[in-house]
Amino acid sequence: MYEAFIAAFIALFVIVDPIGIAPVFAGLTQNATRQHQRSMAIKGTLIGTLILIFFALVGKPFLNALGISMDGLRVAGGIMLFIIALEMVFEKRTERKQESAEKMDEYFEDVSVFPIALPLLAGPGAIATIMLTMTSYEHDFMAQMAVLAALVLVMIITLVVFFTAGKVMDLLGPTVNAVLTRLLGVILAALAAQYVLDGLKNTFLG
């Protein structure tokens, strides 16, 4: 059981990569109030956890019933993530926020479901990892519970890191935030492209 917990924790921590996506979260929620940032962090992490638990328990038969492969999921997630990355690089998100703010006294975009929960937290890699890990212990109930416990711990760590990232971005100021947002957009675009390339490679080259 302990071996299952440690193996699952390491794998999920590397795949989810809370340290790596925390600055992306901060860039997506820049200019929002501290309360909104915390709300998006909590909501996004909770939804991402529930999605991964769902796929851990019934993911394989669910995808098979719909005729969806993991590679198809990778390509779809990559395309959606790439659109968000382009908006970050070309300041489209900021422009949309400003236009909406003119119509409303206070406007903050809800990014908790997309792209925070899906596909940043519960992306194709994390879904595949949790499904494969649970399958490898399908005859050991306690080991599967240990895998789920490892998942919950990774998400708690992610939430704490998100809270810290928001505070750091607040301290940096608008100019540095603007530079970081564009830089993170480029990194996010590369990640999205990798999702698509991996999906296409596995589909056509096996």
PDB file of C-alpha atoms in Angstrom:
ATOM      1  CA  MET A   1       0.000   0.000   0.000  1.00  0.00           C
ATOM      2  CA  TYR A   2       2.801   2.407   0.908  1.00  0.00           C
ATOM      3  CA  GLU A   3       4.614   1.594  -2.297  1.00  0.00           C
ATOM      4  CA  ALA A   4       1.458   2.361  -4.284  1.00  0.00           C
ATOM      5  CA  PHE A   5       1.056   5.699  -2.484  1.00  0.00           C
ATOM      6  CA  ILE A   6       4.651   6.771  -3.093  1.00  0.00           C
ATOM      7  CA  ALA A   7       4.665   5.673  -6.733  1.00  0.00           C
ATOM      8  CA  ALA A   8       1.338   7.394  -7.453  1.00  0.00           C
ATOM      9  CA  PHE A   9       2.363  10.576  -5.622  1.00  0.00           C
ATOM     10  CA  ILE A  10       5.621  10.940  -7.537  1.00  0.00           C
ATOM     11  CA  ALA A  11       3.991  10.216 -10.899  1.00  0.00           C
ATOM     12  CA  LEU A  12       1.049  12.571 -10.357  1.00  0.00           C
ATOM     13  CA  PHE A  13       3.212  15.352  -8.915  1.00  0.00           C
ATOM     14  CA  VAL A  14       5.471  15.256 -11.964  1.00  0.00           C
ATOM     15  CA  ILE A  15       2.561  15.103 -14.439  1.00  0.00           C
ATOM     16  CA  VAL A  16       0.333  17.733 -12.780  1.00  0.00           C
ATOM     17  CA  ASP A  17       3.432  19.875 -12.090  1.00  0.00           C
ATOM     18  CA  PRO A  18       1.924  22.379  -9.609  1.00  0.00           C
ATOM     19  CA  ILE A  19       5.142  24.422  -9.511  1.00  0.00           C
ATOM     20  CA  GLY A  20       5.174  24.763 -13.283  1.00  0.00           C
ATOM     21  CA  ILE A  21       1.537  25.713 -13.790  1.00  0.00           C
ATOM     22  CA  ALA A  22       1.254  28.047 -10.781  1.00  0.00           C
ATOM     23  CA  PRO A  23       2.663  31.030 -12.730  1.00  0.00           C
ATOM     24  CA  VAL A  24       0.202  30.239 -15.533  1.00  0.00           C
ATOM     25  CA  PHE A  25      -2.626  30.349 -12.997  1.00  0.00           C
ATOM     26  CA  ALA A  26      -1.330  33.684 -11.713  1.00  0.00           C
ATOM     27  CA  GLY A  27      -1.200  35.046 -15.262  1.00  0.00           C
ATOM     28  CA  LEU A  28      -4.753  33.900 -15.985  1.00  0.00           C
ATOM     29  CA  THR A  29      -6.083  35.603 -12.851  1.00  0.00           C
ATOM     30  CA  GLN A  30      -4.004  38.773 -12.940  1.00  0.00           C
ATOM     31  CA  ASN A  31      -5.849  42.029 -12.123  1.00  0.00           C
ATOM     32  CA  ALA A  32      -8.498  40.019 -10.294  1.00  0.00           C
ATOM     33  CA  THR A  33      -9.145  40.605  -6.613  1.00  0.00           C
ATOM     34  CA  ARG A  34      -7.418  38.419  -4.039  1.00  0.00           C
ATOM     35  CA  GLN A  35     -10.788  36.930  -3.153  1.00  0.00           C
ATOM     36  CA  HIS A  36     -11.460  36.005  -6.786  1.00  0.00           C
ATOM     37  CA  GLN A  37      -7.988  34.490  -7.185  1.00  0.00           C
ATOM     38  CA  ARG A  38      -8.526  32.324  -4.115  1.00  0.00           C
ATOM     39  CA  SER A  39     -11.984  31.366  -5.341  1.00  0.00           C
ATOM     40  CA  MET A  40     -10.641  30.312  -8.752  1.00  0.00           C
ATOM     41  CA  ALA A  41      -7.806  28.365  -7.112  1.00  0.00           C
ATOM     42  CA  ILE A  42     -10.136  26.458  -4.799  1.00  0.00           C
ATOM     43  CA  LYS A  43     -12.814  25.845  -7.420  1.00  0.00           C
ATOM     44  CA  GLY A  44     -10.357  24.835 -10.143  1.00  0.00           C
ATOM     45  CA  THR A  45      -8.434  22.479  -7.870  1.00  0.00           C
ATOM     46  CA  LEU A  46     -11.626  20.895  -6.560  1.00  0.00           C
ATOM     47  CA  ILE A  47     -13.054  20.347 -10.054  1.00  0.00           C
ATOM     48  CA  GLY A  48      -9.726  19.002 -11.321  1.00  0.00           C
ATOM     49  CA  THR A  49      -9.608  16.558  -8.394  1.00  0.00           C
ATOM     50  CA  LEU A  50     -13.152  15.354  -9.029  1.00  0.00           C
ATOM     51  CA  ILE A  51     -12.419  14.852 -12.744  1.00  0.00           C
ATOM     52  CA  LEU A  52      -9.345  12.760 -11.962  1.00  0.00           C
ATOM     53  CA  ILE A  53     -11.211  10.720  -9.332  1.00  0.00           C
ATOM     54  CA  PHE A  54     -13.954  10.063 -11.893  1.00  0.00           C
ATOM     55  CA  PHE A  55     -11.453   8.795 -14.456  1.00  0.00           C
ATOM     56  CA  ALA A  56      -9.635   6.810 -11.771  1.00  0.00           C
ATOM     57  CA  LEU A  57     -12.827   4.920 -10.966  1.00  0.00           C
ATOM     58  CA  VAL A  58     -14.641   4.601 -14.305  1.00  0.00           C
ATOM     59  CA  GLY A  59     -12.377   6.268 -16.887  1.00  0.00           C
ATOM     60  CA  LYS A  60     -11.514   3.313 -19.097  1.00  0.00           C
ATOM     61  CA  PRO A  61     -15.053   1.982 -19.668  1.00  0.00           C
ATOM     62  CA  PHE A  62     -16.346   5.563 -20.035  1.00  0.00           C
ATOM     63  CA  LEU A  63     -13.912   6.455 -22.832  1.00  0.00           C
ATOM     64  CA  ASN A  64     -14.349   3.070 -24.497  1.00  0.00           C
ATOM     65  CA  ALA A  65     -18.136   3.498 -24.508  1.00  0.00           C
ATOM     66  CA  LEU A  66     -17.748   6.825 -26.313  1.00  0.00           C
ATOM     67  CA  GLY A  67     -15.108   5.516 -28.685  1.00  0.00           C
ATOM     68  CA  ILE A  68     -12.582   8.106 -27.495  1.00  0.00           C
ATOM     69  CA  SER A  69      -8.876   7.302 -27.268  1.00  0.00           C
ATOM     70  CA  MET A  70      -6.391   8.991 -24.946  1.00  0.00           C
ATOM     71  CA  ASP A  71      -4.617  10.337 -28.006  1.00  0.00           C
ATOM     72  CA  GLY A  72      -7.837  11.953 -29.199  1.00  0.00           C
ATOM     73  CA  LEU A  73      -8.152  13.524 -25.777  1.00  0.00           C
ATOM     74  CA  ARG A  74      -4.577  14.808 -26.027  1.00  0.00           C
ATOM     75  CA  VAL A  75      -5.201  16.479 -29.394  1.00  0.00           C
ATOM     76  CA  ALA A  76      -8.475  18.101 -28.281  1.00  0.00           C
ATOM     77  CA  GLY A  77      -6.945  19.376 -25.047  1.00  0.00           C
ATOM     78  CA  GLY A  78      -3.913  20.702 -26.883  1.00  0.00           C
ATOM     79  CA  ILE A  79      -5.994  22.673 -29.388  1.00  0.00           C
ATOM     80  CA  MET A  80      -8.109  24.278 -26.664  1.00  0.00           C
ATOM     81  CA  LEU A  81      -5.029  25.131 -24.614  1.00  0.00           C
ATOM     82  CA  PHE A  82      -3.335  26.653 -27.660  1.00  0.00           C
ATOM     83  CA  ILE A  83      -6.248  29.069 -28.135  1.00  0.00           C
ATOM     84  CA  ILE A  84      -5.866  30.274 -24.544  1.00  0.00           C
ATOM     85  CA  ALA A  85      -2.111  30.652 -25.057  1.00  0.00           C
ATOM     86  CA  LEU A  86      -2.624  32.856 -28.125  1.00  0.00           C
ATOM     87  CA  GLU A  87      -4.968  35.089 -26.166  1.00  0.00           C
ATOM     88  CA  MET A  88      -2.359  35.476 -23.424  1.00  0.00           C
ATOM     89  CA  VAL A  89       0.421  36.329 -25.882  1.00  0.00           C
ATOM     90  CA  PHE A  90      -1.607  38.884 -27.863  1.00  0.00           C
ATOM     91  CA  GLU A  91      -3.406  40.394 -24.853  1.00  0.00           C
ATOM     92  CA  LYS A  92      -6.818  39.324 -26.154  1.00  0.00           C
ATOM     93  CA  ARG A  93      -7.829  38.212 -22.674  1.00  0.00           C
ATOM     94  CA  THR A  94      -7.034  41.646 -21.240  1.00  0.00           C
ATOM     95  CA  GLU A  95      -8.960  43.399 -23.999  1.00  0.00           C
ATOM     96  CA  ARG A  96     -12.003  41.204 -23.398  1.00  0.00           C
ATOM     97  CA  LYS A  97     -11.852  41.872 -19.675  1.00  0.00           C
ATOM     98  CA  GLN A  98     -11.700  45.623 -20.284  1.00  0.00           C
ATOM     99  CA  GLU A  99     -14.678  45.504 -22.671  1.00  0.00           C
ATOM    100  CA  SER A 100     -16.696  43.522 -20.186  1.00  0.00           C
ATOM    101  CA  ALA A 101     -15.695  45.826 -17.345  1.00  0.00           C
ATOM    102  CA  GLU A 102     -17.228  48.759 -19.236  1.00  0.00           C
ATOM    103  CA  LYS A 103     -20.594  46.992 -19.135  1.00  0.00           C
ATOM    104  CA  MET A 104     -20.322  45.803 -15.539  1.00  0.00           C
ATOM    105  CA  ASP A 105     -19.213  47.461 -12.328  1.00  0.00           C
ATOM    106  CA  GLU A 106     -16.936  44.517 -11.575  1.00  0.00           C
ATOM    107  CA  TYR A 107     -16.001  41.712 -13.917  1.00  0.00           C
ATOM    108  CA  PHE A 108     -13.658  38.801 -13.378  1.00  0.00           C
ATOM    109  CA  GLU A 109     -13.499  35.900 -15.786  1.00  0.00           C
ATOM    110  CA  ASP A 110     -14.144  32.421 -14.419  1.00  0.00           C
ATOM    111  CA  VAL A 111     -11.149  30.329 -15.465  1.00  0.00           C
ATOM    112  CA  SER A 112     -11.614  27.613 -12.857  1.00  0.00           C
ATOM    113  CA  VAL A 113     -13.188  24.984 -15.120  1.00  0.00           C
ATOM    114  CA  PHE A 114     -11.294  25.855 -18.309  1.00  0.00           C
ATOM    115  CA  PRO A 115      -8.359  25.980 -18.522  1.00  0.00           C
ATOM    116  CA  ILE A 116      -7.398  25.513 -14.839  1.00  0.00           C
ATOM    117  CA  ALA A 117      -9.245  22.291 -13.978  1.00  0.00           C
ATOM    118  CA  LEU A 118      -9.228  20.972 -17.536  1.00  0.00           C
ATOM    119  CA  PRO A 119      -6.753  20.604 -19.161  1.00  0.00           C
ATOM    120  CA  LEU A 120      -4.056  22.148 -16.911  1.00  0.00           C
ATOM    121  CA  LEU A 121      -4.738  20.030 -13.810  1.00  0.00           C
ATOM    122  CA  ALA A 122      -6.782  17.141 -15.173  1.00  0.00           C
ATOM    123  CA  GLY A 123      -5.045  17.006 -18.533  1.00  0.00           C
ATOM    124  CA  PRO A 124      -4.573  13.962 -20.768  1.00  0.00           C
ATOM    125  CA  GLY A 125      -1.323  13.074 -19.026  1.00  0.00           C
ATOM    126  CA  ALA A 126      -2.828  13.172 -15.548  1.00  0.00           C
ATOM    127  CA  ILE A 127      -5.922  11.265 -16.691  1.00  0.00           C
ATOM    128  CA  ALA A 128      -3.816   8.566 -18.334  1.00  0.00           C
ATOM    129  CA  THR A 129      -1.546   8.341 -15.284  1.00  0.00           C
ATOM    130  CA  ILE A 130      -4.357   7.925 -12.763  1.00  0.00           C
ATOM    131  CA  MET A 131      -6.163   5.401 -14.977  1.00  0.00           C
ATOM    132  CA  LEU A 132      -3.052   3.286 -15.562  1.00  0.00           C
ATOM    133  CA  THR A 133      -2.036   3.431 -11.893  1.00  0.00           C
ATOM    134  CA  MET A 134      -5.469   2.336 -10.692  1.00  0.00           C
ATOM    135  CA  THR A 135      -5.541  -0.463 -13.277  1.00  0.00           C
ATOM    136  CA  SER A 136      -2.196  -1.802 -12.078  1.00  0.00           C
ATOM    137  CA  TYR A 137      -3.716  -2.264  -8.601  1.00  0.00           C
ATOM    138  CA  GLU A 138      -7.179  -3.384  -9.725  1.00  0.00           C
ATOM    139  CA  HIS A 139      -7.112  -6.428  -7.415  1.00  0.00           C
ATOM    140  CA  ASP A 140      -5.848  -4.501  -4.360  1.00  0.00           C
ATOM    141  CA  PHE A 141      -8.507  -2.235  -2.831  1.00  0.00           C
ATOM    142  CA  MET A 142      -6.198  -0.717  -0.193  1.00  0.00           C
ATOM    143  CA  ALA A 143      -3.568   0.104  -2.811  1.00  0.00           C
ATOM    144  CA  GLN A 144      -6.210   1.858  -4.925  1.00  0.00           C
ATOM    145  CA  MET A 145      -7.266   3.900  -1.885  1.00  0.00           C
ATOM    146  CA  ALA A 146      -3.599   4.818  -1.410  1.00  0.00           C
ATOM    147  CA  VAL A 147      -3.451   6.012  -5.039  1.00  0.00           C
ATOM    148  CA  LEU A 148      -6.513   8.223  -4.485  1.00  0.00           C
ATOM    149  CA  ALA A 149      -4.951   9.558  -1.268  1.00  0.00           C
ATOM    150  CA  ALA A 150      -1.808  10.449  -3.233  1.00  0.00           C
ATOM    151  CA  LEU A 151      -3.973  12.292  -5.765  1.00  0.00           C
ATOM    152  CA  VAL A 152      -5.678  14.315  -3.039  1.00  0.00           C
ATOM    153  CA  LEU A 153      -2.317  15.233  -1.484  1.00  0.00           C
ATOM    154  CA  VAL A 154      -0.942  16.420  -4.826  1.00  0.00           C
ATOM    155  CA  MET A 155      -4.013  18.615  -5.324  1.00  0.00           C
ATOM    156  CA  ILE A 156      -3.717  20.090  -1.819  1.00  0.00           C
ATOM    157  CA  ILE A 157      -0.097  20.994  -2.561  1.00  0.00           C
ATOM    158  CA  THR A 158      -1.230  22.504  -5.867  1.00  0.00           C
ATOM    159  CA  LEU A 159      -3.808  24.664  -4.088  1.00  0.00           C
ATOM    160  CA  VAL A 160      -1.203  25.978  -1.632  1.00  0.00           C
ATOM    161  CA  VAL A 161       1.165  26.775  -4.507  1.00  0.00           C
ATOM    162  CA  PHE A 162      -1.637  28.601  -6.365  1.00  0.00           C
ATOM    163  CA  PHE A 163      -2.275  30.814  -3.326  1.00  0.00           C
ATOM    164  CA  THR A 164       1.419  31.717  -3.134  1.00  0.00           C
ATOM    165  CA  ALA A 165       1.703  32.395  -6.880  1.00  0.00           C
ATOM    166  CA  GLY A 166      -1.137  34.931  -6.744  1.00  0.00           C
ATOM    167  CA  LYS A 167       0.595  36.880  -3.978  1.00  0.00           C
ATOM    168  CA  VAL A 168       3.900  36.885  -5.839  1.00  0.00           C
ATOM    169  CA  MET A 169       2.273  38.252  -9.009  1.00  0.00           C
ATOM    170  CA  ASP A 170       0.580  40.990  -6.966  1.00  0.00           C
ATOM    171  CA  LEU A 171       3.967  42.109  -5.668  1.00  0.00           C
ATOM    172  CA  LEU A 172       5.600  42.234  -9.097  1.00  0.00           C
ATOM    173  CA  GLY A 173       3.403  45.006 -10.489  1.00  0.00           C
ATOM    174  CA  PRO A 174       1.581  45.488 -13.832  1.00  0.00           C
ATOM    175  CA  THR A 175       4.638  45.860 -16.091  1.00  0.00           C
ATOM    176  CA  VAL A 176       6.337  42.666 -14.952  1.00  0.00           C
ATOM    177  CA  ASN A 177       2.967  40.906 -14.973  1.00  0.00           C
ATOM    178  CA  ALA A 178       2.415  41.888 -18.619  1.00  0.00           C
ATOM    179  CA  VAL A 179       5.831  40.513 -19.607  1.00  0.00           C
ATOM    180  CA  LEU A 180       5.309  37.311 -17.640  1.00  0.00           C
ATOM    181  CA  THR A 181       1.842  36.801 -19.074  1.00  0.00           C
ATOM    182  CA  ARG A 182       3.188  36.875 -22.635  1.00  0.00           C
ATOM    183  CA  LEU A 183       6.128  34.649 -21.717  1.00  0.00           C
ATOM    184  CA  LEU A 184       3.843  32.156 -19.996  1.00  0.00           C
ATOM    185  CA  GLY A 185       1.566  32.275 -23.020  1.00  0.00           C
ATOM    186  CA  VAL A 186       4.452  31.139 -25.220  1.00  0.00           C
ATOM    187  CA  ILE A 187       5.269  28.318 -22.780  1.00  0.00           C
ATOM    188  CA  LEU A 188       1.610  27.324 -22.659  1.00  0.00           C
ATOM    189  CA  ALA A 189       1.492  27.283 -26.475  1.00  0.00           C
ATOM    190  CA  ALA A 190       4.509  24.964 -26.528  1.00  0.00           C
ATOM    191  CA  LEU A 191       2.828  22.668 -24.000  1.00  0.00           C
ATOM    192  CA  ALA A 192      -0.352  22.654 -26.098  1.00  0.00           C
ATOM    193  CA  ALA A 193       1.613  21.872 -29.256  1.00  0.00           C
ATOM    194  CA  GLN A 194       3.323  18.999 -27.451  1.00  0.00           C
ATOM    195  CA  TYR A 195      -0.074  17.571 -26.462  1.00  0.00           C
ATOM    196  CA  VAL A 196      -1.136  17.617 -30.123  1.00  0.00           C
ATOM    197  CA  LEU A 197       2.160  16.187 -31.386  1.00  0.00           C
ATOM    198  CA  ASP A 198       2.078  13.369 -28.829  1.00  0.00           C
ATOM    199  CA  GLY A 199      -1.483  12.504 -29.783  1.00  0.00           C
ATOM    200  CA  LEU A 200      -0.737  12.486 -33.504  1.00  0.00           C
ATOM    201  CA  LYS A 201       2.522  10.553 -33.031  1.00  0.00           C
ATOM    202  CA  ASN A 202       0.841   7.815 -31.003  1.00  0.00           C
ATOM    203  CA  THR A 203      -2.058   7.623 -33.446  1.00  0.00           C
ATOM    204  CA  PHE A 204      -0.092   7.361 -36.681  1.00  0.00           C
ATOM    205  CA  LEU A 205       3.203   5.866 -35.527  1.00  0.00           C
ATOM    206  CA  GLY A 206       1.962   3.746 -32.647  1.00  0.00           C
TER     207      GLY A 206
END
